[in-house]
Tab-separated table of C-alpha atoms in Angstrom:
chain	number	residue	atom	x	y	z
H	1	UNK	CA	-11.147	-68.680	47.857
H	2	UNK	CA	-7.899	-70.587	46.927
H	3	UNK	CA	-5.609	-68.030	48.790
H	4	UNK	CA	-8.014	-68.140	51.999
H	5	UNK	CA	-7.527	-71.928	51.914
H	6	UNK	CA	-3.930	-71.912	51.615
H	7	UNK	CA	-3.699	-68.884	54.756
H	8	UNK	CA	-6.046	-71.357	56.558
H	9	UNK	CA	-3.563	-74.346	55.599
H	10	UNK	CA	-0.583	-72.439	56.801
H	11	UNK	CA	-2.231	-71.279	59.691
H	12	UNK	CA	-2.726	-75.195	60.777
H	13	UNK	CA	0.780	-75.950	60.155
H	14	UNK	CA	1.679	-72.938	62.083
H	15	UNK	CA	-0.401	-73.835	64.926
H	16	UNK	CA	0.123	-77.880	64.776
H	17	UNK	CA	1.562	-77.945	68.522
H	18	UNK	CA	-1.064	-79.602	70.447
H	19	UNK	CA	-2.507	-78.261	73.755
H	20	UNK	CA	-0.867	-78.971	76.613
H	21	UNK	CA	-2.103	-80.484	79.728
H	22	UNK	CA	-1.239	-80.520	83.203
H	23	UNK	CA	0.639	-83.577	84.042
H	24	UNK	CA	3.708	-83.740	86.133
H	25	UNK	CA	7.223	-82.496	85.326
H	26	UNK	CA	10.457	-83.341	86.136
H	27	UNK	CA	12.555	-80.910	87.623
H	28	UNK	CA	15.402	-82.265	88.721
H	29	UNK	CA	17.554	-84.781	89.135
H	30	UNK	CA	20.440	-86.513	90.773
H	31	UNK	CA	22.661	-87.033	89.460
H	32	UNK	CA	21.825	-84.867	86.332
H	33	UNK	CA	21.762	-85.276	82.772
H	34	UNK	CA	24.896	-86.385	81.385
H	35	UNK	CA	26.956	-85.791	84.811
H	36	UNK	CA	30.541	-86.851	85.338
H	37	UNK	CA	31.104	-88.038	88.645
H	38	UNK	CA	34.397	-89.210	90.182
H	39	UNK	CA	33.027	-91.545	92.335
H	40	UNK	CA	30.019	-94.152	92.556
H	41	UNK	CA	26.559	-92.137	93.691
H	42	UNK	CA	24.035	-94.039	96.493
H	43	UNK	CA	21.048	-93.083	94.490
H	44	UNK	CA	19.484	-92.042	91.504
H	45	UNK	CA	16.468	-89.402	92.707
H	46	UNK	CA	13.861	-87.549	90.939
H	47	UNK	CA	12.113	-84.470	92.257
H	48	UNK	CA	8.950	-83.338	90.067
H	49	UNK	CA	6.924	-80.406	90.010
H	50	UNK	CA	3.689	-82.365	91.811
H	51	UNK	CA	2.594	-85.382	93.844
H	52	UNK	CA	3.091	-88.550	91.295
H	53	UNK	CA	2.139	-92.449	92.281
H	54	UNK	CA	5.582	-94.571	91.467
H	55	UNK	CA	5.989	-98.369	91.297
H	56	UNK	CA	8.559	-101.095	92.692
H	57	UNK	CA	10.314	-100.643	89.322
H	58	UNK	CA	9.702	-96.492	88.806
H	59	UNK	CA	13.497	-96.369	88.376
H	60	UNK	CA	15.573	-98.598	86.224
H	61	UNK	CA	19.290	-97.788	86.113
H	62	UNK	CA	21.741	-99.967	83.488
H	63	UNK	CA	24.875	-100.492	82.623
H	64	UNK	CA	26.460	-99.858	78.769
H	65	UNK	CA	25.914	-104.034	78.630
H	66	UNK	CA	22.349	-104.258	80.234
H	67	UNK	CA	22.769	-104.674	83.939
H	68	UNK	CA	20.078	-103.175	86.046
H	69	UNK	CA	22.595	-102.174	89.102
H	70	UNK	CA	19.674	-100.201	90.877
H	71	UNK	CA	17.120	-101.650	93.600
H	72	UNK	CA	13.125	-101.070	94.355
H	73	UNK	CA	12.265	-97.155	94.785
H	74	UNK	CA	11.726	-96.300	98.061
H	75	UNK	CA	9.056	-94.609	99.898
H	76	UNK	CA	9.614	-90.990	100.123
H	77	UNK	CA	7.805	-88.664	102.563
H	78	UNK	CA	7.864	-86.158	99.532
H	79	UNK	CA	5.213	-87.293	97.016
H	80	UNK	CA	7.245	-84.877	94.460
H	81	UNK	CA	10.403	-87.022	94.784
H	82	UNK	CA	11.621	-91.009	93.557
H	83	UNK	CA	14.583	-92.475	94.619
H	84	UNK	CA	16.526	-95.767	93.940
H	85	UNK	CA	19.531	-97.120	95.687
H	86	UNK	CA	21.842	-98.315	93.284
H	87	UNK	CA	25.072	-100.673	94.015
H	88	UNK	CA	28.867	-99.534	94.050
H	89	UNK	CA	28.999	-98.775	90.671
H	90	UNK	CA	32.455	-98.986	88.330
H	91	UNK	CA	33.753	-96.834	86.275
H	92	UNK	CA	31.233	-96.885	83.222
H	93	UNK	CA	28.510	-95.032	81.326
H	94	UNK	CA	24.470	-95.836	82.955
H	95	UNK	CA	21.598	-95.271	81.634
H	96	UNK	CA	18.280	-94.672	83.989
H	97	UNK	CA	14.724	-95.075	82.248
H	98	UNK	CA	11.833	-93.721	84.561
H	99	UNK	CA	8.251	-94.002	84.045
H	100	UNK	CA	6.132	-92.792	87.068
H	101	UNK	CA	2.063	-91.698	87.453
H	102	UNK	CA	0.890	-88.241	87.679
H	103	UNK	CA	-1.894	-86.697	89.887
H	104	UNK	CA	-4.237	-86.762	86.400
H	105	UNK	CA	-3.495	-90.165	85.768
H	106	UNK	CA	-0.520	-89.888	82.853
H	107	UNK	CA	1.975	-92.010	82.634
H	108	UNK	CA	4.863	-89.830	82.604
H	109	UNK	CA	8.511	-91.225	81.517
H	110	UNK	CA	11.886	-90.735	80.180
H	111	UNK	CA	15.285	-91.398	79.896
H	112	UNK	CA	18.248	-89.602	80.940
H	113	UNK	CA	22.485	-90.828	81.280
H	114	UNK	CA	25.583	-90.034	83.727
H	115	UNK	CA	28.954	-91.635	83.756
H	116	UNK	CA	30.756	-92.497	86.645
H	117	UNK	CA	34.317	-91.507	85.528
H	118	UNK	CA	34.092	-91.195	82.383
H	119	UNK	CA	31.826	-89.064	79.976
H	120	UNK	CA	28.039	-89.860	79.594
H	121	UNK	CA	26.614	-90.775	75.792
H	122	UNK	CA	23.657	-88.549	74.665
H	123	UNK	CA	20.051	-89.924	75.380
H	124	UNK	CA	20.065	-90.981	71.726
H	125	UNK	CA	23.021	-93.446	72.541
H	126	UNK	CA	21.512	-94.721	75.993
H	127	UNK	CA	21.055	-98.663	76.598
H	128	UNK	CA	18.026	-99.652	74.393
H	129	UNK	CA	18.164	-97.497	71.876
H	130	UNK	CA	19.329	-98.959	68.740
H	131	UNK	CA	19.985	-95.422	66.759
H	132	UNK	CA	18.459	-93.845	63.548
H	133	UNK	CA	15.679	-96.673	62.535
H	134	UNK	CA	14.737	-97.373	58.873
H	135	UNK	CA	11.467	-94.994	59.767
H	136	UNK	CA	14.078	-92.378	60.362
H	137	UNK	CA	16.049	-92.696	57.016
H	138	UNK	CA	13.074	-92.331	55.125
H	139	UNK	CA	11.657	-89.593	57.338
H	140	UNK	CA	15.057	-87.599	57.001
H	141	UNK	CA	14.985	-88.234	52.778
H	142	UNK	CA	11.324	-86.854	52.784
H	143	UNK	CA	12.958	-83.763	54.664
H	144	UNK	CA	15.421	-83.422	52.323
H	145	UNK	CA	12.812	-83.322	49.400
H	146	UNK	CA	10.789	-80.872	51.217
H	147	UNK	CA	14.303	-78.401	51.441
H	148	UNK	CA	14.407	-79.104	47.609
H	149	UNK	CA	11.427	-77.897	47.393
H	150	UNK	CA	11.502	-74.561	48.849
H	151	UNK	CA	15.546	-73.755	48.677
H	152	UNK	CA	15.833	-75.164	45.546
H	153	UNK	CA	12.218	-74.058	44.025
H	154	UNK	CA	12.868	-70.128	45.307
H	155	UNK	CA	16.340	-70.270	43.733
H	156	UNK	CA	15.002	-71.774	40.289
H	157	UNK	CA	12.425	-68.441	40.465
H	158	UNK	CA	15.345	-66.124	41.323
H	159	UNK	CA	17.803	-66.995	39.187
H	160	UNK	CA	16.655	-68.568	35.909
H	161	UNK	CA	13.082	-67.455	35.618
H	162	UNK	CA	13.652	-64.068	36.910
H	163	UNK	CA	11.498	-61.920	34.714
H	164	UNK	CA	7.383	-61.944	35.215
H	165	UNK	CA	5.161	-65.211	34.827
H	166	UNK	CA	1.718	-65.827	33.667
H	167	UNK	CA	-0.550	-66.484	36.597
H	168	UNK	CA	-1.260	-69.506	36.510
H	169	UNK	CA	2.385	-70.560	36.675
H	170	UNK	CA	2.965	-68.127	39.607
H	171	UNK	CA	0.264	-69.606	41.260
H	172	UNK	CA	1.925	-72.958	40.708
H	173	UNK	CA	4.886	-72.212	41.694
H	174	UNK	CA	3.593	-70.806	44.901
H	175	UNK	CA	1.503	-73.947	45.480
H	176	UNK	CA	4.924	-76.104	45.026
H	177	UNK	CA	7.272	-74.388	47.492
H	178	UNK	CA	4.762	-73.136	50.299
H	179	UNK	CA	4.114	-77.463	49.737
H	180	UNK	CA	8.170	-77.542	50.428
H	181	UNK	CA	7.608	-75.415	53.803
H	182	UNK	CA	4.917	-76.733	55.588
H	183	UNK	CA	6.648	-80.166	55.149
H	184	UNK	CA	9.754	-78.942	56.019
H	185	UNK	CA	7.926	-78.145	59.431
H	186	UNK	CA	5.742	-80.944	59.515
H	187	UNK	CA	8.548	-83.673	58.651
H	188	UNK	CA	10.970	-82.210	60.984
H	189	UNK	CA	8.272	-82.500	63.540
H	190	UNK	CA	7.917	-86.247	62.760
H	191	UNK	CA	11.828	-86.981	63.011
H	192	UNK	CA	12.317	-84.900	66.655
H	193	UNK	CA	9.474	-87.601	67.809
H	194	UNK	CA	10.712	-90.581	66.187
H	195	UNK	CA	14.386	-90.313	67.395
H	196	UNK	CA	12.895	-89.450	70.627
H	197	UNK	CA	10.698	-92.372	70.678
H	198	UNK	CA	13.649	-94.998	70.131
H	199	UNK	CA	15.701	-92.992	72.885
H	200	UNK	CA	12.533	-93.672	74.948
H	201	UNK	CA	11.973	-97.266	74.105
H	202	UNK	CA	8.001	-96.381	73.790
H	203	UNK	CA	5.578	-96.664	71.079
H	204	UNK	CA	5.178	-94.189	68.873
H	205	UNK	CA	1.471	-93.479	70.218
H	206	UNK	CA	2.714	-93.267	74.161
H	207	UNK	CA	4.986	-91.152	74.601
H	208	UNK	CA	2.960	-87.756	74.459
H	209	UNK	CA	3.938	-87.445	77.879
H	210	UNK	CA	7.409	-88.484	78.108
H	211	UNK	CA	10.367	-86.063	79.588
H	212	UNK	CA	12.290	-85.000	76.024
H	213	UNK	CA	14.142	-82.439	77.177
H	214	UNK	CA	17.382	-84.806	77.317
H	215	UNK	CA	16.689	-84.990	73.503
H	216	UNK	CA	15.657	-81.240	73.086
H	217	UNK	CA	19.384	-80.103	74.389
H	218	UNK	CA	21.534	-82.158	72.387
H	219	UNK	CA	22.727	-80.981	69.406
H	220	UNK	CA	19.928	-82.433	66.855
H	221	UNK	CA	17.040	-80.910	69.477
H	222	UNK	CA	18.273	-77.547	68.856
H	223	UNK	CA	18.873	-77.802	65.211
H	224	UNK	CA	14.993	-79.123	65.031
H	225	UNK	CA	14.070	-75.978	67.424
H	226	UNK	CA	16.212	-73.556	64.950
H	227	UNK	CA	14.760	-75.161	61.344
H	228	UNK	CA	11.296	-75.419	62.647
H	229	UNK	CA	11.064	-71.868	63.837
H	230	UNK	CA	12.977	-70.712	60.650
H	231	UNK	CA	10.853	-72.352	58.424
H	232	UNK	CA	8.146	-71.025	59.940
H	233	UNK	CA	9.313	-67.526	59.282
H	234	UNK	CA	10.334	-68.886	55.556
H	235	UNK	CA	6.239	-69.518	55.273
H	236	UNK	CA	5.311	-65.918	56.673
H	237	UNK	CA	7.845	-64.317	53.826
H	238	UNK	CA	6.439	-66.511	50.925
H	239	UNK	CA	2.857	-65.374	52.062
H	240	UNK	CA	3.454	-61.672	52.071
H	241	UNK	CA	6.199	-62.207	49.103
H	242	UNK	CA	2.696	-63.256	47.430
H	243	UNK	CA	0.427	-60.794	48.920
H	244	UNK	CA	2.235	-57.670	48.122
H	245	UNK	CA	4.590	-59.086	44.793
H	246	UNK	CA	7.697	-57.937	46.579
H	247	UNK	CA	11.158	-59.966	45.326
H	248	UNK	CA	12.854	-59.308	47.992
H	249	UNK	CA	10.924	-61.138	50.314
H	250	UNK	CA	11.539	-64.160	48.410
H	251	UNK	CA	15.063	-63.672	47.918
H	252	UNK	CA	14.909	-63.651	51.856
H	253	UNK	CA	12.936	-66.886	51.924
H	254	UNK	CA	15.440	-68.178	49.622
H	255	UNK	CA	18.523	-66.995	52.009
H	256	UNK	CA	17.069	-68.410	54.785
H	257	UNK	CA	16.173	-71.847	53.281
H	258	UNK	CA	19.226	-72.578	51.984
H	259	UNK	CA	20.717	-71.634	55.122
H	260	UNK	CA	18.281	-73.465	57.319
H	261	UNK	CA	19.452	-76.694	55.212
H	262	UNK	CA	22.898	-76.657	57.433
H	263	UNK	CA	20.766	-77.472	60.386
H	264	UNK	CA	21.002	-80.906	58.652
H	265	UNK	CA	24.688	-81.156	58.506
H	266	UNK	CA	24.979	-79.643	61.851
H	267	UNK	CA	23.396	-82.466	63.301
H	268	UNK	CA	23.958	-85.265	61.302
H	269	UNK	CA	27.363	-87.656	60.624
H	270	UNK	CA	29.717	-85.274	59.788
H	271	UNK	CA	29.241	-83.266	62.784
H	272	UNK	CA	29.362	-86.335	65.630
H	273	UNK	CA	31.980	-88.737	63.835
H	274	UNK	CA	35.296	-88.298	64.996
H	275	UNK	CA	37.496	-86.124	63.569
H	276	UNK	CA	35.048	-84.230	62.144
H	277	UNK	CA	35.779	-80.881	62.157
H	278	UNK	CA	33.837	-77.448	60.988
H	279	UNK	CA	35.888	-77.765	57.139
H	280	UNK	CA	33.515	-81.103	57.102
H	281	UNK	CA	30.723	-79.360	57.992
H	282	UNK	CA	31.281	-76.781	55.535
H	283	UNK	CA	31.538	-79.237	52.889
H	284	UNK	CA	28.400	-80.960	53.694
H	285	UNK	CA	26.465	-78.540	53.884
H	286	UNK	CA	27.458	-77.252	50.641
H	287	UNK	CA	27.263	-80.843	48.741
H	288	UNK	CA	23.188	-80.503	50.521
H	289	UNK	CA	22.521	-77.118	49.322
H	290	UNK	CA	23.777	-77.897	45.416
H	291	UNK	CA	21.442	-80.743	45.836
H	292	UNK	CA	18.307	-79.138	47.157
H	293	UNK	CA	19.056	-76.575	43.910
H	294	UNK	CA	19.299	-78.681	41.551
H	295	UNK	CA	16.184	-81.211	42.701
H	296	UNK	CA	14.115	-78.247	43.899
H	297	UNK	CA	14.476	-76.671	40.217
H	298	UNK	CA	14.183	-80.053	37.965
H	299	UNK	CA	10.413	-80.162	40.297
H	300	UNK	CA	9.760	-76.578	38.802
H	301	UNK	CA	10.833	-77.681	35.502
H	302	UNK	CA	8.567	-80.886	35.677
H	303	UNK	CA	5.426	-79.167	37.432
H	304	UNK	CA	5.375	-75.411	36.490
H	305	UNK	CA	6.805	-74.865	33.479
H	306	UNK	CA	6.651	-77.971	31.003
H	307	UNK	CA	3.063	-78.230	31.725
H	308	UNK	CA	1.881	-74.465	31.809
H	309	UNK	CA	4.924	-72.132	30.276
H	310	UNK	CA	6.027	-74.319	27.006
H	311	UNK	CA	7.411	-70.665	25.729
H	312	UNK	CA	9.976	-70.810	28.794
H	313	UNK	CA	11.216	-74.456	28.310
H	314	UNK	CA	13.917	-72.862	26.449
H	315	UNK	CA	15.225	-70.292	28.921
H	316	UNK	CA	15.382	-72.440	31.319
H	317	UNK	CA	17.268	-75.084	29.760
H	318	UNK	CA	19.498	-72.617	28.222
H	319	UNK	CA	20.580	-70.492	32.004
C-alpha cells in the first residue's frame, strides 16, 4: 500500500504540468528578442498565431530610465498582427511589455528587449523588473535543501553505509531522498515562475498565459529545462533502484544529482558577473556539491539512523 502511494505520488509530480489550452501565441516579432540594430526601427509589431482583440495601450515600449517612446497601436487589417509606432529612438537598450486578448478571452502578455546600437539585457533585466526578490532567495535555499537531500542522501548510502540495512531504515531512507527529488522538481518549478513573474511585472496568479519563452532561452530557462527533466529521470532510477535492489541504479541517481547541482552554478552569479570565467564555475559548483554531501548526509544521520539503526551510529561517525 505504502509503495503504491509513493508510485502514485511520483506519478503526480511527474505529471504536474497543467493542461494546456488554446489561447493565442506569439510568433513573431519585430524587431526580435534581444536584436541589435544599427539604426532606430519605425515600429515595434507582433504577429500571433490567431485573431486577438488589442487596446490603445497593447504595446508599451521604454527606455533603460522609464520613457514610454512608443504611440497608440494601430489598426491592422491582419487580426493576427499589433503594431506601434515608436519615435527616433537613441542609441540605448528598450524594453516592450505587451498584453493583448485572445479569441477565448485570455489575456495574453509578455515582455521581450532590443537595443538600438548597443546589446539588449535579458528579459530578467528589462525596465520593471527589480531582479531576484526575497521570494526567490528563499525559493532557491529550499532548492538547495532539496539537492541535499537526494545528492547528498544517495552519497551518505553509497559511501558510508554501504553494506545492507534493516528495512525499516531502507524504507526511510527511500522516503527521505525520493522527498529530495520531487522537490527538486517541484521547487525548481516554483523559481522558473517566480523570476518569470517579476520579468513580467504580473501577479503571481495571472500570468498562466503570459509569453515566457524570452525567459525559457536565457541561460537560467535552460538550466531549469535540463534539472527538471534530469531530476525526473533521478526519480525513475530511485524507483526501480527500489523495485529490483540494484546499486547501480542508485549510484546513477547519485551521478546524476550531483551533477544536476551545476545547473545552479551555471546559472547563477558566478556565471553572469563579469569576469567570470568557467575556473569560477568549476569552483562553485564544487563548493555546492561538498555542501549538498555533507547536509544531505547529517539529514540521514538525524532521520534514518539515530532514530532506527543505533548499532550504525558508530560507523558512520567513524567513515
Amino acid at each position: 500500500m505504502r509503495r503504491a502511494a509513493l508510485c502514485a505520488l511520483v506519478g503526480l509530480a511527474l505529471a504536474f504540468p497543467a493542461a494546456s489550452w488554446a489561447h493565442a501565441t506569439l510568433i513573431r516579432t519585430s524587431p526580435s528578442f534581444q536584436q541589435r540594430l544599427q539604426r532606430s526601427p519605425r515600429f515595434v509589431q507582433l504577429r500571433f498565431d490567431q485573431s486577438v482583440k488589442a487596446f490603445p495601450n497593447a504595446i508599451t515600449v521604454y527606455t533603460a530610465k522609464g520613457h514610454v517612446v512608443s504611440g497608440t497601436v494601430r489598426p491592422a487589417k491582419d487580426p493576427r498582427v499589433v503594431t506601434t509606432p515608436l519615435q527616433p529612438l537613441a542609441r540605448g537598450a528598450y524594453t516592450v511589455r505587451w498584453r493583448v486578448v485572445s479569441a477565448d478571452s485570455h489575456v495574453v502578455s509578455g515582455v521581450f528587449t532590443f537595443g538600438v546600437r548597443m546589446r539588449a539585457p535579458p528579459a530578467t533585466a528589462a525596465f520593471g523588473a527589480s531582479g531576484p526578490t526575497t521570494r526567490e532567495h528563499i525559493v532557491r535555499w529550499l532548492y538547495f535543501l532539496a539537492l541535499a537531500l537526494v545528492g547528498g542522501g544517495l552519497g551518505f548510502r553509497l559511501l558510508i553505509l554501504r553494506g545492507p540495512l534493516p528495512a525499516e531504515v531502507e524504507r526511510r531512507f527511500y522516503q527521505v531522498v525520493g522527498a529530495g527529488a520531487i522537490g527538486a522538481i517541484e521547487i525548481g518549478i516554483l523559481a522558473f515562475l517566480l523570476r518569470a513573474e517579476d520579468a513580467l511585472q504580473l501577479p503571481f496568479g495571472n500570468f498562466l498565459y503570459g509569453d515566457l519563452s524570452p525567459i525559457a532561452t536565457l541561460r537560467f530557462g535552460r538550466a531549469f529545462v535540463v534539472m527538471t527533466l534530469g531530476f525526473a529521470l533521478v526519480c525513475a532510477l530511485l524507483f526501480l533502484a527500489w523495485l529490483t535492489e540494484k546499486r547501480i541504479l542508485l549510484w546513477s541517481a547519485f551521478l546524476l544529482s550531483i551533477g544536476l547541482a551545476s545547473g545552479l552554478s551555471l546559472s547563477g552569479h558566478s556565471a553572469v558577473d563579469s569576469g567570470s570565467s568557467w575556473l569560477s564555475e568549476l569552483a562553485d559548483w564544487v563548493h555546492l556539491a561538498a555542501a549538498s554531501l555533507w547536509v544531505g548526509g547529517l539529514v540521514q544521520l538525524a532521520f534514518v539512523i539515530w532514530p532506527l539503526a543505533p548499532e550504525l551510529r558508530r560507523t558512520a561517525f567513524l567513515r
